[in-house]
Amino acid sequence: MSKGIKTEYDPRPVGVFDSGFGGVSFLRNALIELPSERFIYFGDNKNAPYGDRSEEEILCLAENAAESLVDRGVKTLVVACNTATSAAINVLRERLSVPVVSVEPAIKPACRLPGGGKVLMLATLATTRLSRYRALQARMPDPSRIINVGCPGIVDRIEKGEIGETAFDDILSERLGFLEGAVIDGIVLGCTHFPFIAPAISRYASMHFKGEHRLFDGNAGTARQLKRVLESEGLSADPAVSPAPRTVFLTSGDKEALEPIFDMLLKVPISY
Ligand code: DGL
């Protein structure tokens, strides 16, 4: 073998999991970033939302989901769920036999925004309360710039395929009403379900906040991290092969009823 020329590739799929459909927003980025990879997606839809559960429950569910994917022979696991990352990432990294990559709220780039306004971090109740996220916030140059808001109720609707621009006004007003008129430079979508309702969040922000309120999510950064891990561990698929199909959908819920929502979310336009 000539030095520096790689001759062996790993055709096994990458496993991606979330409490439900949120991880599909990550999967979309991963499919673009890694065009030769195949993915097995597991949505724990039967047990969603995770965000209203205790840390112990989330840990237990995340372990079961992760192990079911490892049992299917995935070469790397992506925890595409900020809530599961907060509750379980250390245990998963310790116990699993494959590398584990995870999403986290993208507060770092948001905190780099110029301006004297606040950064709003929207996530599940569990993420905003758990110590892992709190420690991440404490590492920011000015942690007090970030306002954390847990938004229960949003995930339940997205799980049913509801993503309309006006379909979340009631929850957003209830959770964000106390910020009426505030200057918000950035909004971090700290739950992987939330990119699907970016238009609803932007619309609410334009009507009720001052400032630019730019949106951020951690998906593109996590897809790049996945690429780095596959390369450094010698796990990349052959770039000369274009695999088909690229994705397999598995769920703890009713697959027949849920797969059309998975397919819709994989394709629906998202831009911000
Ligand atoms: N999509 C998930 C996250 O990123 C979890 C949503 C939930 O199940 O509550 O936190």
XYZ file of N, CA and C and ligand atoms in Angstrom:
826
model
N 0.850 -1.217 0.000
C 0.000 0.000 0.000
C 0.873 1.250 0.000
N 0.639 2.200 -0.925
C 1.469 3.398 -0.902
C 1.064 4.290 0.257
N 2.076 4.901 0.828
C 1.888 5.733 2.021
C 0.890 6.858 1.744
N -0.026 7.076 2.671
C -0.951 8.204 2.540
C -2.166 7.911 1.679
N -2.219 6.749 1.005
C -3.400 6.457 0.183
C -4.263 5.435 0.909
N -5.478 5.847 1.208
C -6.365 4.979 1.986
C -7.040 3.980 1.050
N -7.001 2.713 1.401
C -7.606 1.715 0.520
C -8.785 1.022 1.165
N -9.005 1.251 2.476
C -10.106 0.556 3.125
C -11.124 1.542 3.662
N -12.378 1.225 3.406
C -13.460 2.087 3.871
C -14.444 1.258 4.675
N -15.280 1.961 5.421
C -16.227 1.258 6.280
C -17.658 1.533 5.802
N -18.308 0.535 5.209
C -19.636 0.774 4.634
C -20.776 0.735 5.663
N -20.474 0.468 6.935
C -21.570 0.360 7.920
C -22.276 1.711 8.092
N -23.562 1.685 8.466
C -24.278 2.960 8.636
C -23.897 3.677 9.935
N -24.217 4.977 9.950
C -24.119 5.791 11.170
C -25.500 5.743 11.841
N -25.540 5.623 13.153
C -26.813 5.643 13.879
C -27.097 7.047 14.395
N -28.356 7.472 14.258
C -28.765 8.800 14.751
C -30.006 8.594 15.601
N -30.024 9.177 16.810
C -31.287 9.050 17.533
C -31.715 10.346 18.209
N -33.024 10.417 18.406
C -33.660 11.535 19.107
C -34.883 10.969 19.820
N -35.460 11.783 20.686
C -36.690 11.360 21.355
C -37.805 11.129 20.337
N -37.700 11.785 19.189
C -38.748 11.654 18.172
C -38.203 12.149 16.842
N -38.851 13.172 16.290
C -38.467 13.653 14.958
C -37.414 14.756 14.963
N -37.045 15.283 16.146
C -36.117 16.418 16.175
C -34.813 16.135 15.447
N -34.274 14.929 15.635
C -32.989 14.586 15.039
C -33.007 14.609 13.523
N -34.205 14.652 12.930
C -34.284 14.741 11.460
C -33.667 16.071 11.000
N -33.750 17.106 11.836
C -33.138 18.388 11.445
C -31.617 18.246 11.390
N -31.044 17.397 12.251
C -29.606 17.092 12.159
C -29.324 16.226 10.936
N -30.156 15.203 10.751
C -29.949 14.252 9.655
C -29.864 14.969 8.307
N -30.662 15.993 8.125
C -30.638 16.754 6.871
C -29.250 17.343 6.626
N -28.653 17.900 7.680
C -27.299 18.445 7.556
C -26.280 17.336 7.282
N -26.447 16.207 7.973
C -25.484 15.110 7.841
C -25.519 14.517 6.431
N -26.708 14.435 5.840
C -26.825 13.868 4.483
C -26.064 14.731 3.472
N -26.049 16.037 3.718
C -25.326 16.941 2.806
C -23.826 16.897 3.095
N -23.463 16.938 4.362
C -22.040 16.986 4.747
C -21.316 15.675 4.396
N -22.059 14.559 4.441
C -21.422 13.236 4.267
C -22.145 12.451 3.168
N -21.944 12.828 1.897
C -22.741 12.251 0.809
C -22.536 10.760 0.566
N -21.480 10.173 1.147
C -21.273 8.736 0.912
C -21.746 7.872 2.074
N -22.251 8.502 3.119
C -22.647 7.719 4.299
C -24.125 7.325 4.254
N -24.414 6.189 4.889
C -25.798 5.752 5.103
C -26.132 5.948 6.581
N -27.411 6.181 6.866
C -27.828 6.491 8.233
C -29.020 5.629 8.656
N -28.954 5.128 9.884
C -30.153 4.521 10.487
C -30.643 5.517 11.531
N -31.867 5.976 11.367
C -32.450 6.948 12.290
C -33.416 6.240 13.219
N -33.222 6.432 14.526
C -34.182 5.889 15.488
C -34.867 7.031 16.232
N -36.186 7.121 16.072
C -36.979 8.091 16.826
C -37.699 7.354 17.942
N -37.473 7.812 19.157
C -38.154 7.162 20.294
C -39.532 7.811 20.469
N -40.267 7.891 19.359
C -41.527 8.653 19.327
C -42.532 8.224 20.397
N -42.490 6.940 20.739
C -43.450 6.454 21.740
C -43.217 7.145 23.091
N -41.975 7.512 23.352
C -41.633 8.092 24.662
C -41.395 9.599 24.620
N -41.588 10.225 23.442
C -41.419 11.685 23.332
C -42.616 12.372 23.989
N -42.442 13.559 24.553
C -41.179 14.291 24.664
C -40.331 13.839 25.869
N -39.015 13.892 25.681
C -38.099 13.601 26.787
C -38.010 14.802 27.731
N -38.250 15.985 27.162
C -37.934 17.224 27.877
C -38.736 17.478 29.141
N -39.860 16.764 29.311
C -40.657 16.945 30.531
C -40.353 15.843 31.551
N -39.393 14.984 31.237
C -39.108 13.835 32.111
C -37.935 14.121 33.066
N -37.752 13.209 34.038
C -36.637 13.369 34.984
C -35.331 12.935 34.313
N -34.216 13.361 34.899
C -32.893 13.009 34.368
C -32.725 11.486 34.312
N -33.193 10.788 35.336
C -33.047 9.327 35.395
C -33.827 8.660 34.258
N -35.052 9.147 34.040
C -35.865 8.560 32.962
C -35.198 8.797 31.604
N -34.717 10.028 31.391
C -34.102 10.357 30.096
C -32.861 9.482 29.886
N -32.083 9.319 30.944
C -30.878 8.491 30.860
C -31.233 7.067 30.443
N -32.243 6.518 31.078
C -32.651 5.138 30.811
C -33.155 4.995 29.360
N -33.989 5.933 28.930
C -34.518 5.877 27.555
C -33.393 6.050 26.533
N -32.488 6.984 26.818
C -31.389 7.241 25.875
C -30.483 6.018 25.754
N -30.237 5.360 26.878
C -29.395 4.153 26.847
C -30.042 3.064 26.002
N -31.358 2.870 26.198
C -32.069 1.838 25.418
C -32.005 2.150 23.932
N -32.263 3.427 23.592
C -32.259 3.817 22.180
C -30.871 3.612 21.583
N -29.851 4.055 22.300
C -28.478 3.957 21.791
C -28.083 2.493 21.611
N -28.417 1.677 22.594
C -28.032 0.259 22.508
C -28.747 -0.443 21.349
N -29.997 -0.040 21.091
C -30.707 -0.706 19.987
C -30.010 -0.394 18.656
N -29.450 0.802 18.538
C -28.739 1.138 17.292
C -27.384 0.424 17.216
N -26.690 0.345 18.342
C -25.393 -0.355 18.343
C -25.625 -1.831 18.001
N -26.705 -2.398 18.521
C -27.030 -3.806 18.210
C -27.291 -4.007 16.719
N -27.686 -2.957 16.042
C -27.916 -3.064 14.598
C -26.650 -2.843 13.787
N -25.544 -2.656 14.476
C -24.255 -2.608 13.778
C -23.846 -1.239 13.269
N -24.314 -0.154 13.923
C -23.854 1.169 13.463
C -22.401 1.370 13.864
N -21.677 2.173 13.063
C -20.244 2.350 13.330
C -19.970 3.532 14.255
N -20.924 4.438 14.344
C -20.822 5.629 15.200
C -22.243 6.015 15.559
N -22.404 6.640 16.730
C -23.741 7.052 17.150
C -23.791 8.572 17.271
N -24.865 9.169 16.758
C -25.082 10.603 16.962
C -26.291 10.777 17.874
N -26.072 11.438 18.997
C -27.181 11.798 19.885
C -27.692 13.142 19.359
N -28.757 13.069 18.545
C -29.276 14.279 17.891
C -30.397 14.884 18.728
N -30.148 14.939 20.010
C -31.161 15.379 20.984
C -30.418 16.118 22.098
N -30.658 17.412 22.212
C -29.968 18.201 23.245
C -30.323 17.700 24.643
N -31.563 17.250 24.812
C -32.025 16.789 26.118
C -31.285 15.508 26.522
N -31.170 14.567 25.574
C -30.460 13.316 25.867
C -28.972 13.590 26.084
N -28.407 14.544 25.329
C -27.006 14.910 25.556
C -26.842 15.380 27.001
N -27.741 16.277 27.428
C -27.606 16.852 28.773
C -27.681 15.777 29.851
N -28.555 14.795 29.653
C -28.777 13.805 30.715
C -27.871 12.585 30.615
N -27.387 12.275 29.408
C -26.832 10.919 29.248
C -25.485 10.824 28.541
N -24.956 11.929 28.041
C -23.810 11.779 27.136
C -22.597 11.111 27.800
N -22.333 11.442 29.066
C -21.153 10.850 29.708
C -21.309 9.338 29.848
N -22.502 8.916 30.262
C -22.745 7.479 30.439
C -22.669 6.763 29.086
N -23.260 7.373 28.053
C -23.235 6.731 26.730
C -21.794 6.581 26.245
N -20.998 7.624 26.421
C -19.595 7.553 25.961
C -18.828 6.471 26.718
N -19.154 6.320 27.987
C -18.468 5.329 28.819
C -18.868 3.909 28.425
N -20.171 3.721 28.147
C -20.686 2.346 27.991
C -20.690 1.815 26.566
N -20.756 2.704 25.564
C -20.923 2.192 24.200
C -19.582 1.827 23.571
N -19.661 0.865 22.652
C -18.433 0.376 22.022
C -18.088 1.160 20.754
N -18.902 2.177 20.413
C -18.635 2.966 19.194
C -18.463 4.437 19.588
N -17.790 5.235 18.731
C -17.680 6.668 19.043
C -19.065 7.319 19.108
N -19.199 8.297 19.999
C -20.487 8.983 20.175
C -20.291 10.487 19.941
N -21.109 11.029 19.037
C -21.086 12.457 18.707
C -22.420 13.012 19.192
N -22.439 14.291 19.626
C -23.734 14.789 20.125
C -23.960 16.260 19.811
N -25.239 16.631 19.745
C -25.582 18.045 19.565
C -25.616 18.728 20.942
N -25.375 20.044 20.912
C -25.513 20.864 22.116
C -26.024 22.228 21.690
N -26.728 22.954 22.571
C -27.225 24.275 22.168
C -26.084 25.181 21.683
N -26.308 25.824 20.522
C -25.238 26.605 19.860
C -25.115 28.008 20.468
N -24.888 28.053 21.780
C -24.804 29.384 22.417
C -23.478 30.074 22.112
N -22.447 29.281 21.771
C -21.127 29.886 21.550
C -21.149 30.876 20.383
N -21.573 30.436 19.165
C -21.614 31.423 18.065
C -22.598 32.550 18.345
N -23.694 32.264 19.020
C -24.679 33.323 19.286
C -24.080 34.388 20.207
N -23.272 33.951 21.174
C -22.687 34.910 22.120
C -21.593 35.751 21.477
N -21.127 35.345 20.287
C -20.120 36.163 19.575
C -20.766 37.325 18.822
N -22.093 37.328 18.731
C -22.769 38.402 17.984
C -22.455 39.752 18.606
N -22.183 40.766 17.750
C -22.011 42.096 18.323
C -23.373 42.615 18.794
N -23.363 43.682 19.531
C -24.639 44.258 19.986
C -24.793 44.107 21.481
N -25.619 44.938 22.033
C -25.771 44.925 23.489
C -27.015 44.201 23.938
N -27.660 43.477 23.007
C -28.901 42.789 23.367
C -28.639 41.423 23.972
N -29.713 40.745 24.264
C -29.624 39.433 24.897
C -29.579 38.318 23.854
N -29.179 37.146 24.297
C -29.264 35.920 23.493
C -30.318 35.044 24.161
N -31.325 34.662 23.386
C -32.407 33.844 23.923
C -32.120 32.383 23.570
N -32.132 31.506 24.568
C -31.890 30.087 24.298
C -33.181 29.335 24.586
N -33.787 28.795 23.516
C -35.043 28.055 23.644
C -34.741 26.555 23.611
N -35.245 25.825 24.576
C -34.966 24.383 24.630
C -36.069 23.691 25.412
N -35.834 22.422 25.736
C -36.800 21.732 26.598
C -36.534 22.155 28.050
N -37.527 21.905 28.905
C -37.344 22.241 30.322
C -36.130 21.502 30.877
N -35.994 20.220 30.515
C -34.893 19.423 31.057
C -33.540 20.035 30.680
N -33.366 20.396 29.398
C -32.069 20.956 28.980
C -31.743 22.209 29.781
N -32.728 23.094 29.948
C -32.424 24.360 30.634
C -32.068 24.126 32.105
N -32.522 23.006 32.669
C -32.282 22.772 34.098
C -31.049 21.922 34.388
N -30.637 21.107 33.428
C -29.589 20.133 33.742
C -28.206 20.776 33.828
N -27.364 20.171 34.654
C -26.082 20.796 34.990
C -25.128 20.870 33.794
N -25.249 19.931 32.840
C -24.320 19.977 31.709
C -24.515 21.264 30.916
N -25.774 21.611 30.625
C -26.020 22.854 29.892
C -25.639 24.070 30.741
N -25.940 24.031 32.026
C -25.596 25.152 32.913
C -24.085 25.398 32.910
N -23.307 24.307 32.863
C -21.848 24.447 32.844
C -21.392 25.060 31.518
N -22.060 24.667 30.421
C -21.725 25.246 29.106
C -21.996 26.754 29.136
N -23.120 27.128 29.678
C -23.470 28.556 29.769
C -22.433 29.307 30.609
N -22.003 28.694 31.698
C -21.045 29.357 32.597
C -19.704 29.601 31.914
N -19.403 28.831 30.855
C -18.124 29.015 30.150
C -18.178 30.154 29.129
N -19.341 30.737 28.885
C -19.445 31.842 27.913
C -18.836 33.106 28.531
N -18.327 34.020 27.679
C -17.676 35.217 28.226
C -18.614 36.037 29.137
N -19.907 36.110 28.770
C -20.850 36.843 29.617
C -22.121 35.983 29.765
N -22.093 35.024 30.682
C -23.225 34.098 30.809
C -24.554 34.812 31.042
N -24.508 36.008 31.639
C -25.774 36.686 31.964
C -26.446 37.268 30.720
N -25.720 37.239 29.587
C -26.351 37.698 28.339
C -27.411 36.697 27.860
N -27.300 35.470 28.312
C -28.196 34.400 27.811
C -29.437 34.276 28.700
N -30.596 34.273 28.047
C -31.854 34.029 28.774
C -32.346 32.645 28.336
N -32.443 31.720 29.270
C -32.891 30.357 28.951
C -34.392 30.241 29.148
N -35.065 29.724 28.140
C -36.512 29.528 28.288
C -36.880 28.106 27.860
N -37.418 27.354 28.795
C -37.926 26.010 28.487
C -39.304 26.152 27.847
N -39.534 25.387 26.785
C -40.791 25.554 26.025
C -41.558 24.241 25.920
N -42.181 23.794 27.002
C -42.967 22.557 26.889
C -44.160 22.768 25.960
N -44.561 21.696 25.297
C -45.740 21.765 24.428
C -45.397 21.833 22.949
N -44.246 22.453 22.639
C -43.897 22.615 21.215
C -43.598 21.257 20.572
N -42.801 20.461 21.281
C -42.383 19.166 20.715
C -43.601 18.271 20.434
N -44.577 18.286 21.345
C -45.762 17.429 21.146
C -46.433 17.737 19.802
N -46.519 19.020 19.468
C -47.184 19.383 18.198
C -46.333 18.985 16.995
N -45.023 19.227 17.080
C -44.164 18.870 15.931
C -44.202 17.351 15.718
N -44.289 16.602 16.809
C -44.381 15.136 16.698
C -45.605 14.708 15.885
N -46.630 15.570 15.859
C -47.823 15.224 15.066
C -47.706 15.770 13.645
N -46.575 16.406 13.324
C -46.385 16.937 11.966
C -46.861 18.369 11.831
N -47.223 19.006 12.953
C -47.673 20.414 12.901
C -46.454 21.319 12.899
N -46.295 22.131 11.851
C -45.145 23.044 11.825
C -45.543 24.428 11.281
N -46.850 24.712 11.228
C -47.334 25.963 10.625
C -46.811 27.213 11.320
N -46.674 28.280 10.529
C -46.084 29.521 11.013
C -46.883 30.164 12.156
N -48.191 29.925 12.181
C -48.997 30.546 13.238
C -49.461 29.527 14.282
N -48.999 28.290 14.130
C -49.533 27.212 14.986
C -48.950 27.219 16.404
N -47.965 28.105 16.660
C -47.294 28.075 17.971
C -47.426 29.398 18.725
N -48.236 30.310 18.177
C -48.368 31.646 18.780
C -48.772 31.568 20.251
N -49.697 30.631 20.567
C -50.154 30.542 21.961
C -49.017 30.148 22.903
N -48.244 29.131 22.521
C -47.161 28.675 23.417
C -46.070 29.740 23.486
N -45.746 30.330 22.322
C -44.670 31.333 22.315
C -45.063 32.542 23.171
N -46.334 32.980 23.071
C -46.749 34.127 23.902
C -46.687 33.766 25.384
N -47.126 32.548 25.681
C -47.123 32.137 27.095
C -45.698 32.085 27.660
N -44.763 31.548 26.869
C -43.400 31.364 27.383
C -42.541 32.617 27.250
N -42.822 33.440 26.215
C -41.920 34.566 25.920
C -42.534 35.936 26.202
N -43.788 35.937 26.653
C -44.486 37.203 26.892
C -43.724 38.137 27.819
N -42.974 37.566 28.777
C -42.252 38.407 29.745
C -41.107 39.191 29.094
N -40.781 38.848 27.835
C -39.682 39.536 27.140
C -40.187 40.591 26.147
N -41.460 40.888 26.171
C -42.048 41.852 25.226
C -41.178 43.115 25.133
N -40.787 43.461 23.894
C -40.023 44.690 23.670
C -38.530 44.573 23.953
N -38.051 43.392 24.382
C -36.620 43.249 24.714
C -35.765 43.269 23.454
N -34.493 43.689 23.610
C -33.559 43.652 22.481
C -32.910 42.271 22.481
N -33.187 41.508 21.421
C -32.677 40.139 21.316
C -31.783 40.063 20.076
N -30.476 39.852 20.292
C -29.552 39.771 19.148
C -29.618 38.389 18.484
N -29.725 37.352 19.291
C -29.715 36.000 18.719
C -30.692 35.084 19.436
N -31.214 34.107 18.704
C -32.085 33.090 19.312
C -31.480 31.716 19.010
N -31.146 30.988 20.050
C -30.560 29.659 19.876
C -31.674 28.624 19.949
N -31.761 27.812 18.888
C -32.747 26.733 18.862
C -32.090 25.535 19.544
N -32.264 25.449 20.859
C -31.552 24.461 21.669
C -32.284 23.143 21.807
N -33.198 22.886 20.894
C -33.896 21.598 20.808
C -33.939 21.281 19.320
N -33.591 20.053 18.951
C -33.490 19.744 17.519
C -34.848 19.737 16.816
N -35.922 19.751 17.566
C -37.243 19.898 16.927
C -37.461 21.328 16.410
N -36.832 22.312 17.048
C -37.216 23.706 16.809
C -36.861 24.272 15.419
N -35.791 23.791 14.741
C -35.553 24.325 13.387
C -36.769 24.170 12.470
N -37.605 23.149 12.727
C -38.791 22.964 11.875
C -39.808 24.085 12.052
N -39.726 24.795 13.175
C -40.684 25.895 13.361
C -39.947 27.236 13.407
N -38.795 27.289 12.732
C -38.056 28.560 12.653
C -38.942 29.702 12.135
N -39.791 29.477 11.106
C -40.636 30.585 10.650
C -41.576 31.090 11.749
N -42.112 30.185 12.557
C -43.021 30.600 13.644
C -42.256 31.408 14.697
N -41.030 30.969 14.998
C -40.228 31.658 16.022
C -39.785 33.030 15.505
N -39.347 33.077 14.242
C -38.916 34.364 13.648
C -40.076 35.346 13.597
N -41.235 34.830 13.219
C -42.408 35.696 13.111
C -42.748 36.278 14.483
N -42.734 35.424 15.501
C -43.042 35.914 16.849
C -42.001 36.968 17.254
N -40.726 36.670 16.973
C -39.647 37.587 17.377
C -39.800 38.945 16.679
N -40.136 38.927 15.382
C -40.285 40.200 14.649
C -41.423 41.031 15.234
N -42.458 40.352 15.714
C -43.613 41.101 16.233
C -43.406 41.591 17.663
N -42.538 40.916 18.428
C -42.495 41.216 19.867
C -41.138 41.644 20.419
N -40.056 41.473 19.620
C -38.730 41.845 20.139
C -38.122 42.950 19.293
N -37.149 43.656 19.889
C -36.301 44.546 19.104
C -35.007 43.778 18.819
N -34.136 44.360 17.969
C -32.863 43.687 17.668
C -33.010 42.766 16.470
N -31.869 42.143 16.102
C -31.848 41.337 14.861
C -32.382 39.919 15.028
N -32.332 39.415 16.251
C -32.747 38.046 16.604
C -32.411 37.011 15.515
N -31.098 36.888 15.258
C -30.629 35.850 14.309
C -30.793 34.466 14.922
N -31.152 33.492 14.095
C -31.370 32.136 14.627
C -30.111 31.271 14.493
N -29.891 30.408 15.477
C -28.739 29.485 15.471
C -29.201 28.089 15.866
N -28.613 27.079 15.226
C -28.782 25.725 15.763
C -27.441 25.004 15.690
N -27.340 23.861 16.367
C -26.056 23.170 16.445
C -25.879 22.090 15.391
N -26.797 22.010 14.414
C -26.788 20.860 13.515
C -25.612 20.826 12.531
N -25.313 21.964 11.905
C -24.224 21.960 10.911
C -22.893 21.662 11.603
N -22.690 22.248 12.771
C -21.442 22.013 13.520
C -21.325 20.549 13.921
N -22.428 19.944 14.300
C -22.394 18.532 14.713
C -22.129 17.625 13.505
N -22.679 17.990 12.352
C -22.418 17.185 11.142
C -20.922 17.260 10.782
N -20.333 18.449 10.941
C -18.888 18.577 10.661
C -18.084 17.766 11.676
N -18.521 17.775 12.925
C -17.831 16.997 13.961
C -17.921 15.501 13.654
N -19.097 15.058 13.179
C -19.259 13.651 12.798
C -18.255 13.290 11.700
N -18.116 14.175 10.731
C -17.176 13.922 9.630
C -15.747 13.774 10.171
N -15.374 14.687 11.078
C -14.014 14.623 11.653
C -13.812 13.312 12.401
N -14.828 12.883 13.155
C -14.692 11.648 13.946
C -14.558 10.445 13.015
N -15.401 10.378 11.981
C -15.322 9.238 11.048
C -13.943 9.189 10.399
N -13.441 10.359 10.009
C -12.124 10.389 9.353
C -11.018 9.979 10.327
N -11.050 10.560 11.528
C -9.944 10.283 12.445
C -9.977 8.844 12.969
N -11.157 8.229 12.992
C -11.254 6.841 13.479
C -11.144 5.826 12.335
N -10.931 6.301 11.110
C -10.842 5.389 9.970
C -12.168 4.708 9.662
N -13.276 5.419 9.874
C -14.602 4.812 9.713
C -15.372 5.350 8.505
N -14.745 6.189 7.690
C -15.486 6.801 6.574
C -15.879 5.768 5.523
N -17.008 6.035 4.873
C -17.443 5.185 3.753
C -16.645 5.569 2.499
N -16.671 4.691 1.518
C -15.939 4.915 0.272
C -16.542 6.116 -0.480
N -15.769 7.177 -0.694
C -16.327 8.369 -1.366
C -16.711 8.098 -2.822
N -16.229 6.975 -3.385
C -16.562 6.671 -4.782
C -17.932 5.998 -4.896
N -18.521 5.631 -3.748
C -19.811 4.922 -3.793
C -20.935 5.884 -3.409
N -22.010 5.890 -4.202
C -23.193 6.689 -3.836
C -24.264 5.737 -3.340
N -24.377 5.591 -2.014
C -25.291 4.571 -1.503
C -26.755 4.945 -1.698
N -27.596 3.946 -1.861
C -29.046 4.171 -1.930
C -29.720 2.927 -1.364
N -30.697 3.047 -0.491
C -31.187 4.306 0.064
C -30.210 4.859 1.102
N -30.292 6.151 1.362
C -29.369 6.780 2.319
C -29.854 6.644 3.755
N -31.189 6.547 3.933
C -31.712 6.558 5.301
C -32.682 5.401 5.539
N -32.634 4.891 6.779
C -33.633 3.914 7.228
C -34.275 4.522 8.464
N -35.602 4.501 8.533
C -36.312 5.060 9.676
C -36.798 3.947 10.592
N -36.389 4.017 11.854
C -36.889 3.092 12.871
C -37.541 3.909 13.967
N -38.538 3.346 14.612
C -39.223 4.086 15.673
C -39.759 3.134 16.726
N -39.885 3.651 17.941
C -40.521 2.866 19.011
C -42.038 3.004 18.903
N -42.503 3.889 18.016
C -43.943 4.124 17.851
C -44.505 3.346 16.666
N -45.611 3.844 16.136
C -46.311 3.191 15.030
C -45.662 3.603 13.707
N -44.819 2.722 13.180
C -44.001 3.089 12.028
C -44.839 3.524 10.822
N -45.896 2.804 10.601
C -46.724 3.105 9.424
C -47.309 4.518 9.498
N -47.739 4.906 10.696
C -48.334 6.243 10.859
C -47.265 7.333 10.874
N -46.077 6.991 11.369
C -45.060 8.034 11.590
C -44.139 8.266 10.395
N -43.949 7.253 9.554
C -42.982 7.402 8.461
C -43.320 8.560 7.507
N -44.605 8.798 7.189
C -44.897 9.951 6.322
C -44.457 11.282 6.943
N -44.528 11.390 8.277
C -44.075 12.635 8.928
C -42.555 12.733 8.836
N -41.873 11.604 9.048
C -40.408 11.564 8.887
C -40.034 12.037 7.477
N -40.693 11.489 6.473
C -40.385 11.850 5.071
C -40.661 13.329 4.813
N -41.745 13.833 5.368
C -42.100 15.243 5.162
C -41.024 16.147 5.803
N -40.622 15.815 7.041
C -39.651 16.662 7.747
C -38.265 16.605 7.099
N -37.980 15.503 6.450
C -36.701 15.381 5.755
C -36.614 16.351 4.576
N -37.775 16.713 4.038
C -37.791 17.519 2.808
C -38.238 18.963 2.996
N -38.998 19.244 4.046
C -39.614 20.565 4.167
C -38.523 21.667 4.144
N -38.736 22.775 3.425
C -37.679 23.800 3.397
C -37.412 24.398 4.780
N -36.119 24.526 5.120
C -35.733 25.220 6.351
C -34.665 26.224 5.936
N -34.852 27.488 6.235
C -33.731 28.414 5.964
C -33.766 29.550 6.953
N -32.595 29.899 7.457
C -32.441 31.084 8.279
C -30.969 31.431 8.394
N -35.328 17.066 20.212
C -34.954 17.018 21.549
C -33.886 18.006 21.962
O -33.091 18.396 21.147
C -35.895 16.583 22.624
C -37.299 17.028 22.581
C -38.129 16.305 23.620
O -38.305 15.114 23.473
O -38.592 16.939 24.570
O -33.808 18.369 23.113
